[in-house]
Amino acid sequence: MHQHAGAEFMCDSKPVEEAIIKCCIEKGCSLATAESCTGGLIAHRLTNVPGASAVFLGGVVAYANAAKMALLDVPEAVIAERGAVAEAVAVAMARGARARFDADYAVAVTGIAGPGGGTLEKPVGTVYLAVMGPASQRVRHCLFQGDRDAVKTQTAEAALQLLFELLETS
């Protein structure tokens, strides 16, 4: 599990989302997002980059479990067995976003932003990130600190970093 202080990741002194868009344009690949606890923040950051329309196909904000199942084909049994905040759910969300948008790469997040909803097993700040490409995927379990906005910001940053790592090695 990764614990982050929330520092913004820079790539060649540019925000990571700019590096992602540039990399996708150069590789000719497309992106999609599937977000729960970030509520569209990842898509927002990506679409703030000029040129994003050439590679960003779309995103789904699936906050409710029913939306995860209906829009991203997350199996009901996975949510019933593990809960909405689980590695298997993040992976299924990423797979579902790739399929829904016919995208080369997808990033997905699910977590507990707080202030309520946490348990001893899954405290507030528990987040699962998944990125999936044509030939590989990466998953990360993180525990972030801070208020709701801080958890959302740190989650979006970590997800974008993970996506960039996958793009760089693909």
PDB file of C-alpha atoms in Angstrom:
ATOM      1  CA  MET A   1       0.000   0.000   0.000  1.00  0.00           C
ATOM      2  CA  HIS A   2       1.207   3.479  -0.842  1.00  0.00           C
ATOM      3  CA  GLN A   3       0.828   6.468   1.436  1.00  0.00           C
ATOM      4  CA  HIS A   4       1.187   9.845  -0.206  1.00  0.00           C
ATOM      5  CA  ALA A   5       1.627  13.375   1.011  1.00  0.00           C
ATOM      6  CA  GLY A   6      -0.086  14.678  -2.104  1.00  0.00           C
ATOM      7  CA  ALA A   7       2.769  16.390  -3.905  1.00  0.00           C
ATOM      8  CA  GLU A   8       2.006  17.148  -7.529  1.00  0.00           C
ATOM      9  CA  PHE A   9       3.972  15.013  -9.963  1.00  0.00           C
ATOM     10  CA  MET A  10       5.834  16.971 -12.600  1.00  0.00           C
ATOM     11  CA  CYS A  11       7.284  15.578 -15.797  1.00  0.00           C
ATOM     12  CA  ASP A  12       9.865  17.787 -17.492  1.00  0.00           C
ATOM     13  CA  SER A  13       8.471  20.594 -15.285  1.00  0.00           C
ATOM     14  CA  LYS A  14       4.952  20.058 -16.685  1.00  0.00           C
ATOM     15  CA  PRO A  15       1.958  18.640 -14.821  1.00  0.00           C
ATOM     16  CA  VAL A  16       1.576  14.906 -15.407  1.00  0.00           C
ATOM     17  CA  GLU A  17      -1.675  15.346 -17.352  1.00  0.00           C
ATOM     18  CA  GLU A  18       0.198  17.379 -19.981  1.00  0.00           C
ATOM     19  CA  ALA A  19       2.795  14.616 -20.288  1.00  0.00           C
ATOM     20  CA  ILE A  20       0.004  12.030 -20.649  1.00  0.00           C
ATOM     21  CA  ILE A  21      -1.743  13.911 -23.449  1.00  0.00           C
ATOM     22  CA  LYS A  22       1.561  14.537 -25.247  1.00  0.00           C
ATOM     23  CA  CYS A  23       2.534  10.878 -24.940  1.00  0.00           C
ATOM     24  CA  CYS A  24      -0.841   9.686 -26.250  1.00  0.00           C
ATOM     25  CA  ILE A  25      -0.711  12.075 -29.197  1.00  0.00           C
ATOM     26  CA  GLU A  26       2.790  10.857 -30.066  1.00  0.00           C
ATOM     27  CA  LYS A  27       1.789   7.184 -29.735  1.00  0.00           C
ATOM     28  CA  GLY A  28      -1.568   7.649 -31.445  1.00  0.00           C
ATOM     29  CA  CYS A  29      -3.468   6.068 -28.563  1.00  0.00           C
ATOM     30  CA  SER A  30      -6.727   6.958 -26.853  1.00  0.00           C
ATOM     31  CA  LEU A  31      -7.832   7.366 -23.224  1.00  0.00           C
ATOM     32  CA  ALA A  32     -10.950   6.886 -21.114  1.00  0.00           C
ATOM     33  CA  THR A  33     -11.700   7.302 -17.418  1.00  0.00           C
ATOM     34  CA  ALA A  34     -13.910   5.574 -14.863  1.00  0.00           C
ATOM     35  CA  GLU A  35     -14.228   7.492 -11.619  1.00  0.00           C
ATOM     36  CA  SER A  36     -16.049   6.998  -8.375  1.00  0.00           C
ATOM     37  CA  CYS A  37     -14.586   8.901  -5.412  1.00  0.00           C
ATOM     38  CA  THR A  38     -12.976  11.611  -7.577  1.00  0.00           C
ATOM     39  CA  GLY A  39     -16.276  12.547  -9.208  1.00  0.00           C
ATOM     40  CA  GLY A  40     -14.783  13.461 -12.586  1.00  0.00           C
ATOM     41  CA  LEU A  41     -11.635  15.222 -11.354  1.00  0.00           C
ATOM     42  CA  ILE A  42      -9.325  13.021 -13.453  1.00  0.00           C
ATOM     43  CA  ALA A  43     -11.302  13.709 -16.629  1.00  0.00           C
ATOM     44  CA  HIS A  44     -11.354  17.401 -15.700  1.00  0.00           C
ATOM     45  CA  ARG A  45      -7.574  17.527 -15.392  1.00  0.00           C
ATOM     46  CA  LEU A  46      -7.036  15.663 -18.663  1.00  0.00           C
ATOM     47  CA  THR A  47      -9.489  17.827 -20.601  1.00  0.00           C
ATOM     48  CA  ASN A  48      -7.882  21.021 -19.297  1.00  0.00           C
ATOM     49  CA  VAL A  49      -4.864  20.202 -21.475  1.00  0.00           C
ATOM     50  CA  PRO A  50      -4.977  21.748 -24.977  1.00  0.00           C
ATOM     51  CA  GLY A  51      -5.098  18.964 -27.552  1.00  0.00           C
ATOM     52  CA  ALA A  52      -6.825  16.495 -25.221  1.00  0.00           C
ATOM     53  CA  SER A  53      -9.699  16.115 -27.676  1.00  0.00           C
ATOM     54  CA  ALA A  54      -7.339  14.243 -30.004  1.00  0.00           C
ATOM     55  CA  VAL A  55      -6.916  11.398 -27.495  1.00  0.00           C
ATOM     56  CA  PHE A  56      -9.475  11.616 -24.668  1.00  0.00           C
ATOM     57  CA  LEU A  57     -12.629   9.752 -25.682  1.00  0.00           C
ATOM     58  CA  GLY A  58     -14.708  10.169 -22.544  1.00  0.00           C
ATOM     59  CA  GLY A  59     -15.294   9.193 -18.979  1.00  0.00           C
ATOM     60  CA  VAL A  60     -17.868   7.724 -16.650  1.00  0.00           C
ATOM     61  CA  VAL A  61     -18.534   8.949 -13.131  1.00  0.00           C
ATOM     62  CA  ALA A  62     -19.996   5.845 -11.518  1.00  0.00           C
ATOM     63  CA  TYR A  63     -20.546   6.858  -7.918  1.00  0.00           C
ATOM     64  CA  ALA A  64     -23.309   4.401  -7.066  1.00  0.00           C
ATOM     65  CA  ASN A  65     -22.811   0.652  -7.222  1.00  0.00           C
ATOM     66  CA  ALA A  66     -25.713   0.389  -9.675  1.00  0.00           C
ATOM     67  CA  ALA A  67     -23.902   2.792 -12.010  1.00  0.00           C
ATOM     68  CA  LYS A  68     -20.691   0.767 -11.764  1.00  0.00           C
ATOM     69  CA  MET A  69     -22.631  -2.336 -12.793  1.00  0.00           C
ATOM     70  CA  ALA A  70     -24.800  -0.717 -15.492  1.00  0.00           C
ATOM     71  CA  LEU A  71     -22.265   1.599 -17.124  1.00  0.00           C
ATOM     72  CA  LEU A  72     -18.983  -0.259 -16.604  1.00  0.00           C
ATOM     73  CA  ASP A  73     -20.109  -3.890 -16.392  1.00  0.00           C
ATOM     74  CA  VAL A  74     -18.648  -4.382 -12.922  1.00  0.00           C
ATOM     75  CA  PRO A  75     -20.008  -7.780 -11.842  1.00  0.00           C
ATOM     76  CA  GLU A  76     -22.560  -7.532  -9.039  1.00  0.00           C
ATOM     77  CA  ALA A  77     -20.911 -10.533  -7.354  1.00  0.00           C
ATOM     78  CA  VAL A  78     -17.577  -8.691  -7.114  1.00  0.00           C
ATOM     79  CA  ILE A  79     -19.187  -5.733  -5.355  1.00  0.00           C
ATOM     80  CA  ALA A  80     -21.255  -8.020  -3.117  1.00  0.00           C
ATOM     81  CA  GLU A  81     -18.205 -10.052  -2.115  1.00  0.00           C
ATOM     82  CA  ARG A  82     -15.580  -7.338  -1.717  1.00  0.00           C
ATOM     83  CA  GLY A  83     -17.482  -4.049  -1.479  1.00  0.00           C
ATOM     84  CA  ALA A  84     -17.249  -1.117  -3.881  1.00  0.00           C
ATOM     85  CA  VAL A  85     -13.797  -0.129  -2.626  1.00  0.00           C
ATOM     86  CA  ALA A  86     -11.652  -3.042  -3.754  1.00  0.00           C
ATOM     87  CA  GLU A  87      -8.900  -3.872  -6.212  1.00  0.00           C
ATOM     88  CA  ALA A  88     -11.183  -6.139  -8.252  1.00  0.00           C
ATOM     89  CA  VAL A  89     -13.722  -3.325  -8.605  1.00  0.00           C
ATOM     90  CA  ALA A  90     -11.087  -0.838  -9.807  1.00  0.00           C
ATOM     91  CA  VAL A  91      -9.813  -3.363 -12.364  1.00  0.00           C
ATOM     92  CA  ALA A  92     -13.346  -4.102 -13.575  1.00  0.00           C
ATOM     93  CA  MET A  93     -14.047  -0.369 -13.861  1.00  0.00           C
ATOM     94  CA  ALA A  94     -10.921   0.160 -15.983  1.00  0.00           C
ATOM     95  CA  ARG A  95     -11.820  -2.811 -18.180  1.00  0.00           C
ATOM     96  CA  GLY A  96     -15.367  -1.481 -18.523  1.00  0.00           C
ATOM     97  CA  ALA A  97     -14.194   2.013 -19.498  1.00  0.00           C
ATOM     98  CA  ARG A  98     -11.842   0.605 -22.145  1.00  0.00           C
ATOM     99  CA  ALA A  99     -14.700  -1.429 -23.583  1.00  0.00           C
ATOM    100  CA  ARG A 100     -17.379   1.288 -23.385  1.00  0.00           C
ATOM    101  CA  PHE A 101     -15.217   3.854 -25.193  1.00  0.00           C
ATOM    102  CA  ASP A 102     -13.136   1.420 -27.268  1.00  0.00           C
ATOM    103  CA  ALA A 103     -10.092   3.148 -25.775  1.00  0.00           C
ATOM    104  CA  ASP A 104      -6.511   1.950 -25.811  1.00  0.00           C
ATOM    105  CA  TYR A 105      -5.974   2.961 -22.173  1.00  0.00           C
ATOM    106  CA  ALA A 106      -8.263   3.538 -19.217  1.00  0.00           C
ATOM    107  CA  VAL A 107      -7.754   4.725 -15.677  1.00  0.00           C
ATOM    108  CA  ALA A 108     -10.186   3.907 -12.875  1.00  0.00           C
ATOM    109  CA  VAL A 109     -10.488   4.878  -9.217  1.00  0.00           C
ATOM    110  CA  THR A 110     -12.678   3.800  -6.332  1.00  0.00           C
ATOM    111  CA  GLY A 111     -12.259   4.820  -2.726  1.00  0.00           C
ATOM    112  CA  ILE A 112     -13.525   6.440   0.447  1.00  0.00           C
ATOM    113  CA  ALA A 113     -13.076  10.219   0.365  1.00  0.00           C
ATOM    114  CA  GLY A 114     -14.741  10.799   3.747  1.00  0.00           C
ATOM    115  CA  PRO A 115     -15.488  12.220   6.144  1.00  0.00           C
ATOM    116  CA  GLY A 116     -17.787   9.230   6.764  1.00  0.00           C
ATOM    117  CA  GLY A 117     -17.908   5.766   5.271  1.00  0.00           C
ATOM    118  CA  GLY A 118     -14.641   4.439   6.646  1.00  0.00           C
ATOM    119  CA  THR A 119     -14.192   1.263   8.668  1.00  0.00           C
ATOM    120  CA  LEU A 120     -11.273  -0.278  10.552  1.00  0.00           C
ATOM    121  CA  GLU A 121     -10.549  -2.458   7.517  1.00  0.00           C
ATOM    122  CA  LYS A 122     -11.087   0.353   5.003  1.00  0.00           C
ATOM    123  CA  PRO A 123     -10.519   3.717   6.686  1.00  0.00           C
ATOM    124  CA  VAL A 124     -11.285   7.066   5.090  1.00  0.00           C
ATOM    125  CA  GLY A 125      -8.609   7.686   2.464  1.00  0.00           C
ATOM    126  CA  THR A 126      -8.526   4.072   1.255  1.00  0.00           C
ATOM    127  CA  VAL A 127      -8.328   4.108  -2.537  1.00  0.00           C
ATOM    128  CA  TYR A 128      -7.744   1.579  -5.312  1.00  0.00           C
ATOM    129  CA  LEU A 129      -6.360   2.759  -8.649  1.00  0.00           C
ATOM    130  CA  ALA A 130      -6.262   0.706 -11.830  1.00  0.00           C
ATOM    131  CA  VAL A 131      -4.867   1.519 -15.250  1.00  0.00           C
ATOM    132  CA  MET A 132      -5.266  -0.796 -18.183  1.00  0.00           C
ATOM    133  CA  GLY A 133      -3.762  -0.812 -21.646  1.00  0.00           C
ATOM    134  CA  PRO A 134      -3.826  -3.189 -24.609  1.00  0.00           C
ATOM    135  CA  ALA A 135      -1.201  -5.516 -23.156  1.00  0.00           C
ATOM    136  CA  SER A 136      -0.790  -4.705 -19.468  1.00  0.00           C
ATOM    137  CA  GLN A 137      -2.340  -3.232 -16.378  1.00  0.00           C
ATOM    138  CA  ARG A 138      -1.246  -1.745 -13.076  1.00  0.00           C
ATOM    139  CA  VAL A 139      -3.092  -1.555  -9.800  1.00  0.00           C
ATOM    140  CA  ARG A 140      -2.268   0.403  -6.686  1.00  0.00           C
ATOM    141  CA  HIS A 141      -3.779   0.478  -3.197  1.00  0.00           C
ATOM    142  CA  CYS A 142      -3.275   3.808  -1.447  1.00  0.00           C
ATOM    143  CA  LEU A 143      -4.154   5.358   1.877  1.00  0.00           C
ATOM    144  CA  PHE A 144      -4.415   9.130   1.700  1.00  0.00           C
ATOM    145  CA  GLN A 145      -4.703  11.635   4.542  1.00  0.00           C
ATOM    146  CA  GLY A 146      -6.674  14.840   4.830  1.00  0.00           C
ATOM    147  CA  ASP A 147     -10.192  16.066   4.264  1.00  0.00           C
ATOM    148  CA  ARG A 148     -12.490  15.038   1.424  1.00  0.00           C
ATOM    149  CA  ASP A 149     -10.995  17.471  -1.097  1.00  0.00           C
ATOM    150  CA  ALA A 150      -7.449  16.418  -0.178  1.00  0.00           C
ATOM    151  CA  VAL A 151      -8.276  12.733  -0.668  1.00  0.00           C
ATOM    152  CA  LYS A 152      -9.875  13.461  -4.042  1.00  0.00           C
ATOM    153  CA  THR A 153      -6.922  15.586  -5.177  1.00  0.00           C
ATOM    154  CA  GLN A 154      -4.346  13.024  -4.047  1.00  0.00           C
ATOM    155  CA  THR A 155      -6.314  10.211  -5.690  1.00  0.00           C
ATOM    156  CA  ALA A 156      -6.488  12.017  -9.028  1.00  0.00           C
ATOM    157  CA  GLU A 157      -2.773  12.822  -8.882  1.00  0.00           C
ATOM    158  CA  ALA A 158      -1.776   9.241  -8.038  1.00  0.00           C
ATOM    159  CA  ALA A 159      -4.037   7.833 -10.755  1.00  0.00           C
ATOM    160  CA  LEU A 160      -2.545  10.140 -13.375  1.00  0.00           C
ATOM    161  CA  GLN A 161       0.966   9.194 -12.238  1.00  0.00           C
ATOM    162  CA  LEU A 162       0.105   5.499 -12.542  1.00  0.00           C
ATOM    163  CA  LEU A 163      -1.349   6.051 -16.019  1.00  0.00           C
ATOM    164  CA  PHE A 164       1.784   7.896 -17.113  1.00  0.00           C
ATOM    165  CA  GLU A 165       3.984   5.078 -15.773  1.00  0.00           C
ATOM    166  CA  LEU A 166       2.026   2.538 -17.826  1.00  0.00           C
ATOM    167  CA  LEU A 167       2.151   4.706 -20.950  1.00  0.00           C
ATOM    168  CA  GLU A 168       5.911   5.178 -20.610  1.00  0.00           C
ATOM    169  CA  THR A 169       6.552   1.442 -20.418  1.00  0.00           C
ATOM    170  CA  SER A 170       4.108   0.378 -23.138  1.00  0.00           C
TER     171      SER A 170
END
